[in-house]
Short mmCIF file of C-alpha atoms in Angstrom, two decimals:
data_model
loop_
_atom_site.label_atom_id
_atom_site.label_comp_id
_atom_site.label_asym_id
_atom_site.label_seq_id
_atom_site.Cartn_x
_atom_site.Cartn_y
_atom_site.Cartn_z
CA UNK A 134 38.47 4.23 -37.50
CA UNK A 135 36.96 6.77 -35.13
CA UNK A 136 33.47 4.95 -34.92
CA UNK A 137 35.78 2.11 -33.84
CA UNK A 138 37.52 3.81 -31.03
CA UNK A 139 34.46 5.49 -30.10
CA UNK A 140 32.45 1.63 -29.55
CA UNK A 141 35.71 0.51 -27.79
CA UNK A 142 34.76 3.82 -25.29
CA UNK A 143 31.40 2.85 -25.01
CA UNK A 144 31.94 -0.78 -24.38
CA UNK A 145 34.23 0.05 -21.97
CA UNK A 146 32.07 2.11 -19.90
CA UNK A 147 29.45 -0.34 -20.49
CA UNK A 148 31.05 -3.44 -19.12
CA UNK A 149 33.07 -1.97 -16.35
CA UNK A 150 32.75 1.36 -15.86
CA UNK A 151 28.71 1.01 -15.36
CA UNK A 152 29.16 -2.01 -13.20
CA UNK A 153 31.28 -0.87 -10.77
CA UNK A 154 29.44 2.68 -10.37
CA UNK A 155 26.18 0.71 -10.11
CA UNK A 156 27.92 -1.51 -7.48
CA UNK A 157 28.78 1.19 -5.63
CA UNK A 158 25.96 2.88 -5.43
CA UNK A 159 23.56 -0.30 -4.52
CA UNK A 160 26.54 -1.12 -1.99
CA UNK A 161 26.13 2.32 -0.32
CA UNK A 162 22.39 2.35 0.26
CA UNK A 163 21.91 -0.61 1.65
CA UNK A 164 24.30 0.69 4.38
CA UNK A 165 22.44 3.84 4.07
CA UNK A 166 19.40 2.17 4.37
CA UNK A 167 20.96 -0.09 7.80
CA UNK A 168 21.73 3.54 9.21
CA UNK A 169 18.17 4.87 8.75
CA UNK A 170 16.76 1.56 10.36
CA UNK A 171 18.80 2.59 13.03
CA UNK A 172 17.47 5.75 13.13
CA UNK A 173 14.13 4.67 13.03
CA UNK A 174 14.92 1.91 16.15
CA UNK A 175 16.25 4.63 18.22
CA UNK A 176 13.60 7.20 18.01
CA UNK A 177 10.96 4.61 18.77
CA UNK A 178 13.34 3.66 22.00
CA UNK A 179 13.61 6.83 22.78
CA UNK A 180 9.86 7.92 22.87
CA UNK A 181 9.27 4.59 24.61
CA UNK A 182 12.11 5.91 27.61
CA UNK A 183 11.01 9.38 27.76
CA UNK A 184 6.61 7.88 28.20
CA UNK A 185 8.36 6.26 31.29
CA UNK A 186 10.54 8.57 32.58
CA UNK A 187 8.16 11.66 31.96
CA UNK A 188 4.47 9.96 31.25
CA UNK A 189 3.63 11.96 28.42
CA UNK A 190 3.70 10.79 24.83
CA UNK A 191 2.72 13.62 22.94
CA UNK A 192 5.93 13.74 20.85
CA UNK A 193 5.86 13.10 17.38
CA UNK A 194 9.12 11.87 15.27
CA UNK A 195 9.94 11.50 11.50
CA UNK A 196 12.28 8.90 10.07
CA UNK A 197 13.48 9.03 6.43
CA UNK A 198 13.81 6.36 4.45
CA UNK A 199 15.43 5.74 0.90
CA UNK A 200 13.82 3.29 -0.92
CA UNK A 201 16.83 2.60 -3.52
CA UNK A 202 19.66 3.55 -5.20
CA UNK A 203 20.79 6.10 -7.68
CA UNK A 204 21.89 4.91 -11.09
CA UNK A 205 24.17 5.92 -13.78
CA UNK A 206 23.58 9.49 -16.28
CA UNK A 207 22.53 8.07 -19.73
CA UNK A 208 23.78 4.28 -18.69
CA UNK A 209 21.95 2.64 -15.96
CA UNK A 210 18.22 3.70 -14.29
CA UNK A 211 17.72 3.60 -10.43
CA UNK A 212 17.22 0.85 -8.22
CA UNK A 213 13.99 0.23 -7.66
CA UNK A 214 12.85 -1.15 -4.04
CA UNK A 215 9.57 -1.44 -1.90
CA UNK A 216 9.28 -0.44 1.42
CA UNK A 217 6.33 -2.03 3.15
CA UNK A 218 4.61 -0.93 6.45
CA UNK A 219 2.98 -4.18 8.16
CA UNK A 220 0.93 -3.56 11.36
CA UNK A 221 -0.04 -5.79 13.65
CA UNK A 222 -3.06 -8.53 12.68
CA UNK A 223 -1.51 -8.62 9.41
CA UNK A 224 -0.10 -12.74 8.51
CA UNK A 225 3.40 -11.13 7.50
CA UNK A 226 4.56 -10.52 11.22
CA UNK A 227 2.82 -11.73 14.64
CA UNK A 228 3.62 -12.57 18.22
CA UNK A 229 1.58 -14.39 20.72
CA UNK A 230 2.83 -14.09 24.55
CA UNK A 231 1.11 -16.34 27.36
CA UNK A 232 1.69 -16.41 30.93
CA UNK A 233 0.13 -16.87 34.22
CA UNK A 234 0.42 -14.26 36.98
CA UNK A 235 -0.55 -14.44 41.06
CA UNK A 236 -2.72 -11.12 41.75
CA UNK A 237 -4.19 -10.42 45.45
CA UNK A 238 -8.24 -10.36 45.88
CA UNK A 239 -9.98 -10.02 49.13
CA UNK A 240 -10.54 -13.68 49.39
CA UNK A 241 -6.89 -14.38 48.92
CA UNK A 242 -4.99 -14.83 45.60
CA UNK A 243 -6.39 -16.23 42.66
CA UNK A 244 -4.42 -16.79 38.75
CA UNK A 245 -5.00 -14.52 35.86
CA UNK A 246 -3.92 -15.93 32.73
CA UNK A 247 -2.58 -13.26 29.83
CA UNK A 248 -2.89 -14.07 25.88
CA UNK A 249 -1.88 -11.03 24.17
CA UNK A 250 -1.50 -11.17 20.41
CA UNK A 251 0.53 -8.33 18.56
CA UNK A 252 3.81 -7.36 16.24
CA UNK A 253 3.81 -6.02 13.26
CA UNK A 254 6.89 -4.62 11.05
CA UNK A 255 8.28 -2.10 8.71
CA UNK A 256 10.54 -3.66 5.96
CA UNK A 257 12.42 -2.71 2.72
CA UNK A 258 13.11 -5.16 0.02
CA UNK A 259 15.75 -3.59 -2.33
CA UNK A 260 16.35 -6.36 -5.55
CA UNK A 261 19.79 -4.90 -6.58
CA UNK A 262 21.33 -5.87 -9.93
CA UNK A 263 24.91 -5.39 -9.13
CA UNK A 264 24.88 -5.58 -5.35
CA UNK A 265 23.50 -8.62 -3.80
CA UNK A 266 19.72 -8.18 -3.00
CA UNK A 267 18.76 -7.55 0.41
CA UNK A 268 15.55 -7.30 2.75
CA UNK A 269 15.85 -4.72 6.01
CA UNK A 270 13.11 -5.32 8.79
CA UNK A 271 11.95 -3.66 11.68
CA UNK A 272 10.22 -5.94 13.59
CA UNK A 273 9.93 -6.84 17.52
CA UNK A 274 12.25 -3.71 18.41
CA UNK A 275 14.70 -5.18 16.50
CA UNK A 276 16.51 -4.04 12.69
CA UNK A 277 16.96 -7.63 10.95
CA UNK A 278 19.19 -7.69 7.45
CA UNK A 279 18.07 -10.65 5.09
CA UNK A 280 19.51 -11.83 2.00
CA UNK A 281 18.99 -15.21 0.15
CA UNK A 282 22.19 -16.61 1.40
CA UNK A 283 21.36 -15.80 5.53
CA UNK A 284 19.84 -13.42 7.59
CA UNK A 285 20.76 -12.05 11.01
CA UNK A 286 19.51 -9.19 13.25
CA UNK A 287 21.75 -6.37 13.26
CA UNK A 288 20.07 -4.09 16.32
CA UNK A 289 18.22 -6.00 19.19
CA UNK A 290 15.31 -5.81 20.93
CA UNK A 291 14.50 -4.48 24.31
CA UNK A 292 14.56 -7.95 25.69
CA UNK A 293 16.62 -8.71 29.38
CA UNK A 294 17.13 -12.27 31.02
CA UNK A 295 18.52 -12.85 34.48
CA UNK A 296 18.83 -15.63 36.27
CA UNK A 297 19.20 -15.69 39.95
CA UNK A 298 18.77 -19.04 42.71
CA UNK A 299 17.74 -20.80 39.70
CA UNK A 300 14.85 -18.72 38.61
CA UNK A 301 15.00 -16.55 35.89
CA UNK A 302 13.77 -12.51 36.05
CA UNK A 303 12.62 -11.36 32.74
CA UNK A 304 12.27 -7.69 31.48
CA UNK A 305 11.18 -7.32 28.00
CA UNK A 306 9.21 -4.43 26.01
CA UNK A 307 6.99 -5.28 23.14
CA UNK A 308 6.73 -3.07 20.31
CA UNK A 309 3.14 -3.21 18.32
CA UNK A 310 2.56 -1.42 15.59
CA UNK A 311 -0.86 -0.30 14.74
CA UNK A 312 -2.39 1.51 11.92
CA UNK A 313 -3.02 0.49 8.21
CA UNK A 314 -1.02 -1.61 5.75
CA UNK A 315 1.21 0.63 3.18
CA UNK A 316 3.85 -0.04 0.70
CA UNK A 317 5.60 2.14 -1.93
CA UNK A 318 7.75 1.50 -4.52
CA UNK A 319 10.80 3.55 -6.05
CA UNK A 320 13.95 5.41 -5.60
CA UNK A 321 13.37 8.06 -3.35
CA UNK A 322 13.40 9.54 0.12
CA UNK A 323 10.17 9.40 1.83
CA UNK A 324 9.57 9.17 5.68
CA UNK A 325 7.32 7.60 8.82
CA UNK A 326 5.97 9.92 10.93
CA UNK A 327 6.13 8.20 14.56
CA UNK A 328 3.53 8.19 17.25
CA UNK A 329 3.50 6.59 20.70
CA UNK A 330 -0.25 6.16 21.46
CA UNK A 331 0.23 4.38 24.49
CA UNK A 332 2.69 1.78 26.69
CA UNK A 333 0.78 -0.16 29.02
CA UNK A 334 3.53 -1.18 31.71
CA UNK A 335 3.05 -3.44 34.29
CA UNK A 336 5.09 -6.20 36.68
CA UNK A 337 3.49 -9.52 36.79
CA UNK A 338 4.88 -11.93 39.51
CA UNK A 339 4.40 -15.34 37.24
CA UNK A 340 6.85 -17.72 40.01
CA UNK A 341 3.96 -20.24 40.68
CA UNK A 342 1.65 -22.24 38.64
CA UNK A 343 3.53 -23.09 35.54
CA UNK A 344 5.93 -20.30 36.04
CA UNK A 345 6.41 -20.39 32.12
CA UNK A 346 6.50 -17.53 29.94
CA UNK A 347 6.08 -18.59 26.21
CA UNK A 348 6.18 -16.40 22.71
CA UNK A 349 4.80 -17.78 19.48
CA UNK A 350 6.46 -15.89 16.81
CA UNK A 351 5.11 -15.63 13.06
CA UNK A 352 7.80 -13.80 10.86
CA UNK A 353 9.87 -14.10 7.41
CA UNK A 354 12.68 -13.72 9.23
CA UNK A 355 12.75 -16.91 11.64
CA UNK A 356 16.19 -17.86 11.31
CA UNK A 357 17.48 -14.84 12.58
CA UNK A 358 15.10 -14.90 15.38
CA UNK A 359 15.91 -18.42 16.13
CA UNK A 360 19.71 -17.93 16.37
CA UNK A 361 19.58 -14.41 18.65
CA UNK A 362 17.17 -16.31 21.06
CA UNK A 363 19.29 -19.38 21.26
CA UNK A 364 22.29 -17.26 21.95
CA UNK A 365 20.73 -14.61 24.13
CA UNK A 366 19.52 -17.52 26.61
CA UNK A 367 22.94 -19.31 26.84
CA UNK A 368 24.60 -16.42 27.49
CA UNK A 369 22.63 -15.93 30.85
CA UNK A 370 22.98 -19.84 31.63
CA UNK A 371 20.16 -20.94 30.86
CA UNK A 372 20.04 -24.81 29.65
CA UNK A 373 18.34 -25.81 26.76
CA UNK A 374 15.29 -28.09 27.70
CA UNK A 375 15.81 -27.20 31.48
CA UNK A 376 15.69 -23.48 31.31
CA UNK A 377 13.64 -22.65 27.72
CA UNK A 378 12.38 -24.80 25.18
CA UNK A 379 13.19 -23.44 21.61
CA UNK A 380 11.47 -24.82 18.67
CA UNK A 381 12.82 -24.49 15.05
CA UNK A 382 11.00 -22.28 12.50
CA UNK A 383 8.47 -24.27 10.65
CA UNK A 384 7.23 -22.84 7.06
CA UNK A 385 3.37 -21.86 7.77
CA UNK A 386 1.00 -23.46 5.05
CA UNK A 387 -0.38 -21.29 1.84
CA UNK A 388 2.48 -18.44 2.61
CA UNK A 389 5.43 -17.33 0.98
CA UNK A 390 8.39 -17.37 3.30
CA UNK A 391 6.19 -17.18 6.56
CA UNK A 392 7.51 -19.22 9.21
CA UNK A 393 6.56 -20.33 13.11
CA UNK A 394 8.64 -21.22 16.37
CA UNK A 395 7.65 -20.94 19.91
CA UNK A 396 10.29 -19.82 22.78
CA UNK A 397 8.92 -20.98 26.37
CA UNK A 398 11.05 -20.26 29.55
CA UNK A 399 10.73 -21.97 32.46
CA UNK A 400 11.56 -21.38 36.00
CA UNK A 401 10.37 -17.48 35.78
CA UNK A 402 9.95 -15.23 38.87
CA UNK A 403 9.08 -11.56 37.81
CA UNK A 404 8.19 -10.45 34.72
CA UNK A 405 8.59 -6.58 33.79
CA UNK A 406 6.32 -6.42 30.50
CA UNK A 407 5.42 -3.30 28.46
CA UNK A 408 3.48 -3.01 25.51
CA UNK A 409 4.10 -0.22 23.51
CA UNK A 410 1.97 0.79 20.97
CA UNK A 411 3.36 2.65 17.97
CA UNK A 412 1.70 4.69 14.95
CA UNK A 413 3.52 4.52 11.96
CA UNK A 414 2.58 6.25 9.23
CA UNK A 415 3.77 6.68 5.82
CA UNK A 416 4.27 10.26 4.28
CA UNK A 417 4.49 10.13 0.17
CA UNK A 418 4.48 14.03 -0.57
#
């Protein structure tokens, strides 16, 4: 009779006790894990204001990050989840920005065209048992959450539109990470250790001679890209197929998830463009 009561217990604590605990805990570090994106956003912001306010970029940062959650005593192991560090070159995150600017010489003005290639991202993947499984990205300046259901970014990037007598003023900061691929696997706490190198920021009068700004995008996270654009360019005005030209993400051939879209604007004046170049790199004792 005991032996009885005492596998009643068990499968109690087994089948609901566990379950909910578990769910708890994957529940609270993936908001845990949102916060520390955060984190890691704003101190990258923040070295990127003071380079610009102060010119020097000698200060270093640290960002934690938990890789997954705790489990039960005796019942349940930890979550497991891999953090990745992708820098830029790398097929799992890229953007491509072209333009055309006017620039004085002594025999008058003359076009320069830009092509600058760059991105990169930092992302954890957390496959939770209990909890639904979720991705986190930084990417762009921007935190993105992912899940199999939807994805949508959570924390923007450093991107401004304004349209004025029709033409459209653009301010935007790009952030490139550089350095060498990493990834780790497992439960706990480790951290990035953040470096500006350098922010190369310049104004670029691009009002003549296409006056187009476009930005190929490679990411896994395209449909969150593709809604904040959409919505960040109506909400100055702009019209779509006037003003910008958005295309929908397009799966790139021989990846896994990897997909393509192009925004162009049209009708740009100014351009304020900075290029920030960021060391990440990953500390595992």
């Amino acid at each position: 009779m005991a032996l009885l009561v005492f596998l009643a217990f068990m499968g109690i604590i087994i089948n609901q006790y566990v379950p909910a605990w578990m769910l708890d805990n994957e529940r609270s570090h993936m908001n845990e894990s949102l916060d520390q994106f955060g984190e890691l956003k704003g101190k990258v912001d923040s070295m990127i204001s003071q380079q610009r306010v102060t010119g020097d970029s000698s200060i270093n940062m640290y960002a934690p990050m938990t890789m997954g959650a705790s489990g039960v005593p005796i019942f349940a192991t930890p979550t497991v989840g891999l953090l990745t560090y992708s820098p830029q070159g790398m097929a799992a995150s890229g953007i491509n920005v072209r333009f055309n600017y006017t620039a004085a010489g002594s025999g008058g003005s003359f076009i320069v065209p830009v092509n600058v290639d760059g991105g990169g991202k930092v992302e954890l993947y957390v496959p939770n048992r209990y909890y639904v499984q979720q991705w986190v990205a930084y990417e762009n300046g921007a935190i993105i959450l992912k899940q199999e259901d939807g994805q949508s970014i959570r924390a923007y990037p450093n991107l401004d539109l304004t349209k004025e007598n029709n033409t459209l003023n653009i301010a935007f900061t790009q952030v490139d990470l550089i350095g060498s691929l990493q990834s780790l696997t497992g439960a706990d706490t480790v951290g990035f250790s953040l470096d500006l190198i350098y922010i190369d920021a310049q104004k670029y009068n691009i009002g003549v001679n296409g006056n187009t700004l476009s930005m190929r995008f490679n990411t896994t996270c395209g449909e969150a890209w593709y809604k904040y654009f959409d919505q960040k360019c109506r909400s100055v005005g702009l019209v779509p197929g006037t003003d910008y030209v958005l295309t929908t993400p397009t799966d790139v051939a021989g990846t896994y998830e990897l997909t393509t879209f192009t925004l162009t604007l049209k009708n740009c004046n100014e351009l304020s463009y900075n290029r920030a170049y960021v060391s990440m790199t990953m500390l595992t004792s």
